[in-house]
Coordinates of C-alpha atoms in Angstrom, one line a residue:
X1 CA 106.7 106.2 99.2
X2 CA 110.5 105.1 98.6
X3 CA 109.4 102.9 96.0
X4 CA 107.1 105.3 95.0
X5 CA 108.6 108.3 96.0
X6 CA 106.7 111.3 94.6
X7 CA 109.0 113.9 96.0
X8 CA 112.1 112.2 95.2
X9 CA 112.1 113.0 91.3
X10 CA 114.1 116.2 90.7
X11 CA 112.3 118.1 87.9
X12 CA 115.0 120.1 86.3
X13 CA 113.9 123.3 84.5
X14 CA 116.3 125.3 81.9
X15 CA 117.0 127.2 85.0
X16 CA 117.5 124.1 87.2
X17 CA 115.1 126.1 90.0
X18 CA 112.0 124.2 90.2
X19 CA 110.8 121.1 91.6
X20 CA 107.4 119.6 91.3
X21 CA 105.3 118.6 94.2
X22 CA 102.2 116.7 94.2
X23 CA 99.1 118.2 96.1
X24 CA 95.8 116.6 97.0
X25 CA 93.1 118.7 96.2
X26 CA 90.4 117.1 96.6
X27 CA 87.7 117.9 99.4
X28 CA 90.3 119.7 102.1
X29 CA 93.3 121.8 101.7
X30 CA 96.3 119.9 102.4
X31 CA 100.0 121.3 103.3
X32 CA 102.1 121.6 100.3
X33 CA 105.5 120.2 100.7
X34 CA 108.1 118.4 98.9
X35 CA 107.2 114.6 98.9
X36 CA 109.7 111.8 98.8
X37 CA 109.4 109.4 96.1
X38 CA 109.8 109.6 92.5
X39 CA 106.8 110.7 90.3
X40 CA 104.2 113.1 91.8
X41 CA 100.7 113.7 90.7
X42 CA 99.2 117.2 90.2
X43 CA 102.1 119.0 90.5
X44 CA 102.7 122.5 91.7
X45 CA 106.0 124.5 91.3
X46 CA 108.0 125.4 94.4
X47 CA 111.4 127.5 94.7
X48 CA 113.1 124.3 95.7
X49 CA 115.4 121.8 93.7
X50 CA 116.5 118.6 94.8
X51 CA 113.4 116.0 94.8
X52 CA 111.8 113.9 92.1
X53 CA 109.8 114.3 89.1
X54 CA 106.2 114.6 88.9
X55 CA 103.9 112.2 87.6
X56 CA 102.3 113.1 84.1
X57 CA 98.5 112.6 83.6
X58 CA 98.6 111.3 80.3
X59 CA 101.5 108.9 80.9
X60 CA 103.9 110.6 78.3
X61 CA 107.6 111.3 79.0
X62 CA 108.3 112.7 82.2
X63 CA 109.7 116.2 82.5
X64 CA 113.3 115.0 82.7
X65 CA 116.1 116.8 81.0
X66 CA 117.9 113.6 81.2
X67 CA 115.3 110.6 81.3
X68 CA 116.2 107.2 81.5
X69 CA 117.5 105.8 78.3
X70 CA 118.4 109.3 76.7
X71 CA 121.7 109.0 74.6
X72 CA 121.4 112.9 73.8
X73 CA 124.5 113.5 75.2
X74 CA 127.5 111.2 76.4
X75 CA 128.0 109.6 79.6
X76 CA 130.7 110.6 82.2
X77 CA 133.7 108.2 81.8
X78 CA 134.2 105.9 84.8
X79 CA 135.3 107.7 87.7
X80 CA 134.2 111.4 86.2
X81 CA 130.8 112.1 87.8
X82 CA 128.1 114.6 85.7
X83 CA 126.3 117.3 87.8
X84 CA 123.8 115.5 90.2
X85 CA 120.9 117.3 88.9
X86 CA 121.7 116.4 85.2
X87 CA 122.3 112.9 85.9
X88 CA 119.9 110.2 84.1
X89 CA 118.5 107.7 86.8
X90 CA 120.4 104.6 87.4
X91 CA 120.0 101.5 85.4
X92 CA 122.0 99.4 87.7
X93 CA 125.0 99.6 90.6
X94 CA 128.3 98.8 91.0
X95 CA 129.5 98.0 94.5
X96 CA 132.4 97.1 96.9
X97 CA 129.9 96.7 99.8
X98 CA 131.2 100.0 101.2
X99 CA 130.8 102.3 98.4
X100 CA 128.6 102.3 95.4
X101 CA 128.4 103.8 91.7
X102 CA 125.4 104.0 89.8
X103 CA 125.5 102.6 86.1
X104 CA 123.8 104.8 83.5
X105 CA 121.3 103.6 81.1
X106 CA 123.8 103.8 78.1
X107 CA 126.3 101.5 79.7
X108 CA 123.5 99.4 80.9
X109 CA 122.1 98.7 77.5
X110 CA 124.9 96.7 76.2
X111 CA 126.2 95.2 79.6
X112 CA 125.5 92.4 81.7
X113 CA 126.4 91.5 85.4
X114 CA 128.6 88.7 85.9
X115 CA 126.2 86.4 87.8
X116 CA 126.2 86.6 91.1
X117 CA 128.0 90.2 91.4
X118 CA 128.2 93.6 90.8
X119 CA 130.7 93.1 88.2
X120 CA 129.6 94.3 84.6
X121 CA 130.7 92.6 81.6
X122 CA 130.7 95.3 78.7
X123 CA 129.9 94.6 75.1
X124 CA 133.8 94.5 74.6
X125 CA 134.2 91.7 77.0
X126 CA 136.0 93.6 79.4
X127 CA 134.9 94.1 83.0
X128 CA 134.0 97.2 84.5
X129 CA 133.8 97.2 88.6
X130 CA 133.9 99.1 91.6
X131 CA 137.9 98.3 93.3
X132 CA 137.7 97.4 97.0
X133 CA 138.2 100.4 99.1
X134 CA 137.9 102.8 95.8
X135 CA 135.2 105.4 95.1
X136 CA 135.3 105.1 91.2
X137 CA 135.1 102.2 88.6
X138 CA 137.5 101.1 86.5
X139 CA 137.3 98.9 83.5
X140 CA 139.6 95.7 83.3
X141 CA 140.6 92.4 81.2
X142 CA 137.9 89.7 82.1
X143 CA 139.3 87.8 84.9
X144 CA 141.1 90.4 86.6
X145 CA 142.0 88.8 89.9
X146 CA 140.9 91.4 92.3
X147 CA 137.6 91.7 90.4
X148 CA 137.3 87.9 90.7
X149 CA 137.9 87.8 94.0
X150 CA 135.2 90.2 94.6
X151 CA 132.8 88.2 92.8
X152 CA 133.7 85.1 94.9
X153 CA 132.8 87.4 98.1
X154 CA 129.6 88.3 96.3
X155 CA 128.6 84.5 95.9
X156 CA 129.8 83.4 99.1
X157 CA 127.4 86.2 100.7
X158 CA 124.5 85.0 98.5
X159 CA 125.0 81.5 99.6
X160 CA 125.5 82.4 103.3
X161 CA 121.4 83.0 103.5
X162 CA 118.4 82.1 101.2
X163 CA 117.3 82.9 97.9
X164 CA 113.7 82.7 97.7
X165 CA 111.8 81.5 94.6
X166 CA 110.3 78.5 93.1
X167 CA 111.5 78.7 89.7
X168 CA 114.8 79.9 88.3
X169 CA 113.5 82.9 87.3
X170 CA 112.5 83.9 90.5
X171 CA 115.4 82.9 92.2
X172 CA 117.3 85.2 89.7
X173 CA 115.2 88.0 90.5
X174 CA 115.4 87.4 94.2
X175 CA 119.3 87.1 94.1
X176 CA 119.6 90.6 92.0
X177 CA 117.2 92.4 94.6
X178 CA 119.2 91.1 97.6
X179 CA 122.5 92.2 95.7
X180 CA 121.1 95.5 95.0
X181 CA 119.8 95.9 98.7
X182 CA 123.1 94.9 100.1
X183 CA 124.7 97.6 97.8
X184 CA 122.1 100.2 98.3
X185 CA 123.0 99.4 102.5
X186 CA 125.7 101.6 104.1
X187 CA 128.2 100.2 106.4
X188 CA 126.5 102.5 109.3
X189 CA 123.0 100.9 108.6
X190 CA 121.5 103.6 106.4
X191 CA 119.6 102.4 103.3
X192 CA 119.7 104.4 100.2
X193 CA 116.3 104.3 98.4
X194 CA 118.3 104.3 95.1
X195 CA 121.5 105.6 93.9
X196 CA 120.4 108.5 91.8
X197 CA 120.0 112.1 92.6
X198 CA 116.7 112.7 95.1
X199 CA 117.0 109.0 96.0
X200 CA 120.2 108.8 97.9
X201 CA 118.6 109.3 101.2
X202 CA 117.5 106.8 104.0
X203 CA 113.7 106.4 104.6
X204 CA 112.5 104.8 107.8
X205 CA 109.9 103.1 105.8
X206 CA 112.3 101.5 102.6
X207 CA 114.9 100.8 105.7
X208 CA 112.2 98.8 107.6
X209 CA 111.3 96.6 104.7
X210 CA 114.9 95.9 103.8
X211 CA 115.7 94.8 107.1
X212 CA 112.7 92.3 107.0
X213 CA 113.8 91.1 103.8
X214 CA 117.5 90.5 105.0
X215 CA 116.1 88.6 108.3
X216 CA 113.9 86.5 106.4
X217 CA 116.3 85.1 104.1
X218 CA 119.4 84.6 106.5
X219 CA 121.2 87.9 106.4
X220 CA 121.1 88.9 110.1
X221 CA 123.8 91.1 110.0
X222 CA 122.3 93.6 107.5
X223 CA 119.2 93.5 109.2
X224 CA 120.4 94.3 112.7
X225 CA 122.6 96.9 111.3
X226 CA 119.7 98.8 109.7
X227 CA 117.9 98.6 112.9
X228 CA 120.6 100.0 114.8
X229 CA 120.6 102.7 112.4
X230 CA 117.0 103.4 113.0
X231 CA 117.8 103.4 116.6
X232 CA 120.8 105.9 116.5
X233 CA 118.5 108.0 114.3
X234 CA 115.6 108.1 116.4
X235 CA 114.1 111.9 117.5
X236 CA 113.8 112.7 121.4
X237 CA 110.0 112.0 121.1
X238 CA 110.1 108.5 119.7
X239 CA 109.5 109.7 116.0
X240 CA 111.8 109.6 113.0
X241 CA 112.5 112.4 110.3
X242 CA 111.0 111.4 107.0
X243 CA 114.4 110.9 105.7
X244 CA 118.1 111.1 106.8
X245 CA 121.2 112.1 105.1
X246 CA 123.2 108.6 104.4
X247 CA 125.6 109.7 106.9
X248 CA 122.9 109.8 109.7
X249 CA 123.6 113.6 110.5
X250 CA 120.1 114.4 109.7
X251 CA 117.4 115.2 107.4
X252 CA 118.1 117.0 104.1
X253 CA 115.2 119.2 104.3
X254 CA 112.1 120.3 106.5
X255 CA 109.5 118.3 105.5
X256 CA 106.9 117.0 107.7
X257 CA 107.7 113.9 109.8
X258 CA 105.5 110.9 108.6
X259 CA 104.1 108.8 111.6
X260 CA 103.7 105.7 109.6
X261 CA 107.5 105.1 110.6
X262 CA 106.5 104.6 114.2
X263 CA 104.7 101.5 112.9
X264 CA 107.1 100.0 110.5
X265 CA 110.3 100.3 112.7
X266 CA 108.8 98.2 115.3
X267 CA 107.1 95.9 112.6
X268 CA 110.6 95.3 111.3
X269 CA 112.4 94.7 114.5
X270 CA 109.5 92.2 115.5
X271 CA 110.1 90.5 111.9
X272 CA 114.1 90.2 112.7
X273 CA 113.4 89.0 116.1
X274 CA 111.2 86.2 114.3
X275 CA 114.3 85.2 112.5
X276 CA 117.3 85.9 114.4
X277 CA 119.6 83.3 116.1
X278 CA 117.5 82.3 119.2
X279 CA 120.8 82.1 121.2
X280 CA 121.3 85.9 120.9
X281 CA 118.4 87.5 120.0
X282 CA 117.1 88.3 123.4
X283 CA 120.3 90.2 124.2
X284 CA 120.1 92.1 121.2
X285 CA 116.6 92.9 121.6
X286 CA 117.4 94.5 124.7
X287 CA 120.0 97.0 122.7
X288 CA 116.9 97.9 120.5
X289 CA 114.1 97.9 123.2
X290 CA 114.6 101.4 124.0
X291 CA 113.9 102.6 120.8
X292 CA 110.8 100.4 120.5
X293 CA 109.4 101.9 124.0
X294 CA 109.7 105.3 122.6
X295 CA 108.2 104.5 119.2
X296 CA 105.0 102.6 120.7
X297 CA 104.3 104.8 123.4
X298 CA 104.4 108.0 121.0
X299 CA 101.9 105.9 118.5
X300 CA 99.6 104.9 121.3
X301 CA 99.8 108.7 122.4
X302 CA 99.0 109.9 119.3
X303 CA 95.7 108.3 118.8
X304 CA 92.7 110.7 119.3
X305 CA 89.3 110.2 121.2
X306 CA 88.0 108.1 118.3
X307 CA 91.0 105.5 118.4
X308 CA 92.4 106.6 115.1
X309 CA 95.7 108.6 114.7
X310 CA 95.9 112.2 113.6
X311 CA 96.1 113.1 109.7
X312 CA 99.9 112.8 108.8
X313 CA 101.6 112.5 105.4
X314 CA 101.3 108.8 104.1
X315 CA 103.6 106.7 102.1
X316 CA 102.6 108.9 99.4
X317 CA 104.3 111.6 101.5
X318 CA 101.3 113.7 101.0
X319 CA 99.1 115.2 104.1
X320 CA 95.7 114.3 104.0
X321 CA 92.8 116.3 106.2
X322 CA 91.5 113.4 107.8
X323 CA 92.9 110.1 109.4
X324 CA 94.4 107.8 106.3
X325 CA 94.8 104.1 106.0
X326 CA 98.4 104.1 105.0
X327 CA 99.0 105.6 108.3
X328 CA 97.0 103.9 110.8
X329 CA 97.5 100.3 109.3
X330 CA 101.1 100.5 110.0
X331 CA 100.5 101.8 113.1
X332 CA 98.6 98.5 114.4
X333 CA 101.1 96.6 113.0
X334 CA 103.6 98.4 114.9
X335 CA 101.5 98.4 118.2
X336 CA 101.0 94.8 118.0
X337 CA 104.6 94.3 117.1
X338 CA 105.6 96.3 120.1
X339 CA 103.3 94.5 122.6
X340 CA 104.7 91.0 121.5
X341 CA 108.3 92.2 121.7
X342 CA 107.5 93.6 125.2
X343 CA 106.3 90.4 126.2
X344 CA 109.9 88.9 124.9
X345 CA 111.5 91.5 126.8
X346 CA 109.8 90.7 130.3
X347 CA 108.0 93.9 130.2
X348 CA 104.3 93.3 131.2
X349 CA 103.2 96.7 131.7
X350 CA 104.6 97.9 128.4
X351 CA 103.0 95.0 126.6
X352 CA 99.5 95.6 128.1
X353 CA 99.6 99.2 127.4
X354 CA 100.5 98.8 123.9
X355 CA 98.1 95.9 123.2
X356 CA 95.2 98.1 124.8
X357 CA 96.2 100.9 122.3
X358 CA 96.3 98.1 119.6
X359 CA 92.8 97.1 120.3
X360 CA 91.4 100.5 120.3
X361 CA 93.3 101.2 117.0
X362 CA 91.9 98.1 115.4
X363 CA 88.2 99.0 116.7
X364 CA 88.5 102.3 115.0
X365 CA 89.8 101.0 111.6
X366 CA 86.6 98.5 111.5
X367 CA 84.3 101.2 112.4
X368 CA 85.6 103.9 110.3
X369 CA 87.4 102.4 107.4
X370 CA 85.8 98.9 106.9
X371 CA 82.5 100.7 105.7
X372 CA 84.1 102.3 103.1
X373 CA 86.2 99.2 101.8
X374 CA 89.6 100.3 103.4
X375 CA 89.6 103.5 101.0
X376 CA 92.5 106.0 101.6
X377 CA 90.9 108.2 104.3
X378 CA 87.9 108.2 106.6
X379 CA 86.2 111.0 104.9
X380 CA 85.8 108.9 101.8
X381 CA 87.0 111.8 99.6
X382 CA 90.2 110.3 98.1
X383 CA 89.7 106.9 96.6
X384 CA 91.0 103.5 96.6
X385 CA 94.9 103.3 98.1
X386 CA 97.2 100.6 97.5
X387 CA 97.9 100.7 101.2
X388 CA 94.8 98.7 101.7
X389 CA 97.5 95.8 101.6
X390 CA 98.9 97.0 104.8
X391 CA 95.8 95.7 106.6
X392 CA 97.1 92.0 105.6
X393 CA 99.6 89.6 106.3
X394 CA 102.6 89.7 107.2
X395 CA 101.7 93.6 108.6
X396 CA 98.3 92.5 110.2
X397 CA 96.2 89.6 110.8
X398 CA 93.4 90.0 108.0
X399 CA 90.3 91.8 109.6
X400 CA 86.8 91.4 108.4
X401 CA 86.0 92.8 104.5
X402 CA 89.6 92.7 103.6
X403 CA 89.2 89.9 100.9
X404 CA 86.7 92.1 99.1
X405 CA 88.3 95.4 99.6
X406 CA 91.6 93.9 97.9
X407 CA 90.0 92.5 94.9
X408 CA 88.2 95.8 94.6
X409 CA 91.0 98.0 95.0
X410 CA 93.5 96.2 92.4
X411 CA 90.5 96.6 90.0
X412 CA 90.2 100.2 90.6
X413 CA 93.9 100.9 90.5
X414 CA 94.7 98.6 87.3
X415 CA 96.2 100.4 84.5
X416 CA 96.4 99.3 80.8
X417 CA 100.1 98.3 81.0
X418 CA 99.0 95.6 83.9
X419 CA 100.4 97.6 86.9
X420 CA 98.7 99.5 89.6
X421 CA 98.7 103.3 90.2
X422 CA 99.3 104.2 93.7
X423 CA 95.6 105.3 94.1
X424 CA 93.0 106.8 92.4
X425 CA 92.4 110.3 94.8
X426 CA 90.8 112.4 92.3
X427 CA 93.3 115.3 93.7
X428 CA 96.1 113.3 93.1
X429 CA 96.6 112.1 89.3
X430 CA 99.5 109.7 88.8
X431 CA 98.9 109.3 85.0
X432 CA 99.4 106.1 83.2
X433 CA 102.8 105.2 85.2
X434 CA 102.6 102.0 87.3
X435 CA 104.5 101.8 90.6
X436 CA 106.0 98.6 91.4
X437 CA 106.0 99.2 95.0
X438 CA 102.1 99.5 95.0
X439 CA 101.7 96.7 92.6
X440 CA 104.1 94.4 94.9
X441 CA 102.0 95.1 98.0
X442 CA 99.1 92.9 96.6
X443 CA 101.6 90.1 95.7
X444 CA 102.3 90.3 99.3
X445 CA 98.8 90.5 100.6
X446 CA 97.3 87.9 98.5
X447 CA 100.4 85.6 99.4
X448 CA 99.7 86.2 103.1
X449 CA 96.1 85.5 102.6
X450 CA 96.0 82.4 101.0
X451 CA 96.0 83.1 97.6
X452 CA 98.9 82.4 95.9
X453 CA 97.9 82.0 92.4
X454 CA 96.8 85.7 92.4
X455 CA 100.0 86.5 94.3
X456 CA 102.2 85.1 91.6
X457 CA 100.7 86.6 88.8
X458 CA 101.0 90.1 90.1
X459 CA 104.7 89.2 91.1
X460 CA 105.4 87.5 87.9
X461 CA 104.4 91.0 86.3
X462 CA 106.6 93.1 88.3
X463 CA 109.6 90.3 87.6
X464 CA 108.8 90.8 83.9
X465 CA 109.6 94.7 84.1
X466 CA 113.0 94.3 85.3
X467 CA 115.6 96.2 82.8
X468 CA 118.2 94.7 80.9
X469 CA 120.4 94.1 83.9
X470 CA 117.8 92.6 85.4
X471 CA 117.3 95.6 88.1
X472 CA 113.7 96.1 89.4
X473 CA 112.4 99.7 88.4
X474 CA 110.8 102.2 90.5
X475 CA 107.8 102.4 87.7
X476 CA 106.6 101.4 84.5
X477 CA 105.4 103.7 81.6
X478 CA 102.0 103.5 79.6
X479 CA 103.9 101.3 76.9
X480 CA 105.0 98.6 79.8
X481 CA 108.8 99.8 79.8
X482 CA 110.8 100.0 83.0
X483 CA 111.2 103.7 83.8
X484 CA 112.6 105.6 86.6
X485 CA 115.7 104.5 88.9
X486 CA 116.6 101.2 89.2
X487 CA 117.5 99.2 91.4
X488 CA 114.9 100.5 94.3
X489 CA 115.4 99.2 97.6
X490 CA 111.6 99.4 98.5
X491 CA 110.9 97.4 95.6
X492 CA 113.5 94.9 95.8
X493 CA 112.5 94.3 99.6
X494 CA 108.9 93.6 98.6
X495 CA 109.8 91.2 95.8
X496 CA 111.9 89.3 98.4
X497 CA 109.1 89.1 100.8
X498 CA 106.5 88.1 98.6
X499 CA 108.8 85.2 97.3
X500 CA 109.4 84.1 100.9
X501 CA 105.7 84.0 101.5
X502 CA 105.1 82.0 98.6
X503 CA 107.9 79.7 99.3
X504 CA 105.5 77.7 101.8
X505 CA 106.2 78.6 105.3
X506 CA 104.9 82.1 104.7
X507 CA 105.8 85.0 106.7
X508 CA 104.9 85.6 110.5
X509 CA 102.5 88.4 111.4
X510 CA 102.2 90.3 115.1
X511 CA 99.5 89.0 116.5
X512 CA 96.4 91.0 118.0
X513 CA 95.9 90.2 121.5
X514 CA 92.3 89.9 122.8

């Protein structure tokens, strides 16, 4: 998951030669491949470097040479990069909107952002920032005019949209999340999952959430730019690579494609369309419609005789032997979204075809997943999964049994530190680390199903784990401390969407047509 990316974590050994990769071992064997999000369960060693750290069963220190907050060696001076595999995960970002530079944990510890910006106020009182058009930061006197102009532009961008949140603390969190998402968004529309080694790639899943979050906070240009990137990087068969390099030149490795992208991208396009200016949205949809057609046709064609999609790596980036809810639920959202967009585009035959496929898939989910409480896989051998939240608004209209399944899954995945583990699959042990995306899913689901108090409590827990700079981390350790890379685009997007959902009108959900 780009919020929870088991595979993005680089596990650096003394020889810098191996990477930890999670493998689901319960029940049936699965394909072993590098997964994409930080922290993996049940590691196995592969001679392939460049992905993220494996989760540890005891919740102890992750096997990094340079863990977040480590001060055993000096940080590089501004403008002088450390070898990528030895860099600690970032604790913050400097940005000029076209370029970005990570802030190390040691620098972040004694610094704070100038409010509404990516300019850092250091302990000395001087400012550190990334000048316009430059790739390396510089330290200047407070009030430096070019830095002030950058601050003014950043605040103007925030003011051009909406910063959600019913309290000052929630608005501050939303503001920082939006700024982080903007910093991670590249000029070509690629969204970096984070700004650390192993995260500097664009996943369709994370990008789709970011597009939706930008759309619903009035940042239409950013949302549409992401969708155009998704269209440009779609494969000829209608699918997407698991991740791409930020320049759009292709995938960095040969990991398996993840079919859930065929749901997430149409869903994000539908969310953008709901919020886009009405005077221009139909014409702009026409430019994205070929992407929607290819994605939806592939999704519909992938459904088997029983109505479910084939086994595919889910947001854990782990392959399962049978269909999983982390793929089926996004595909249902995407097919409903595609059918509705086809109606808007005056393509009734497309709309009818995709609506039929959505009904088949919905019925199959009810038949196979509902009796199990929407557990991870239809064979019932892989436990509960935070992806149960994908069956709720704003992704799907809440089906029968979902309220109880959300409650049960939350209890099963709750850790002593107050956050959630992604799942309790016996073959994928995540240890004592809570993952902020998986926890945030429930804030979004409960906000969308009329349970704002529960949503608020979960959301406030996530917000309480921001680091010293106010950035949202990927995970939280057993002692309740922020851990891993920060900021994380996926977590920021989920938080922003949850705050929008709690602000009154809520978020729209693609309709399942009879």
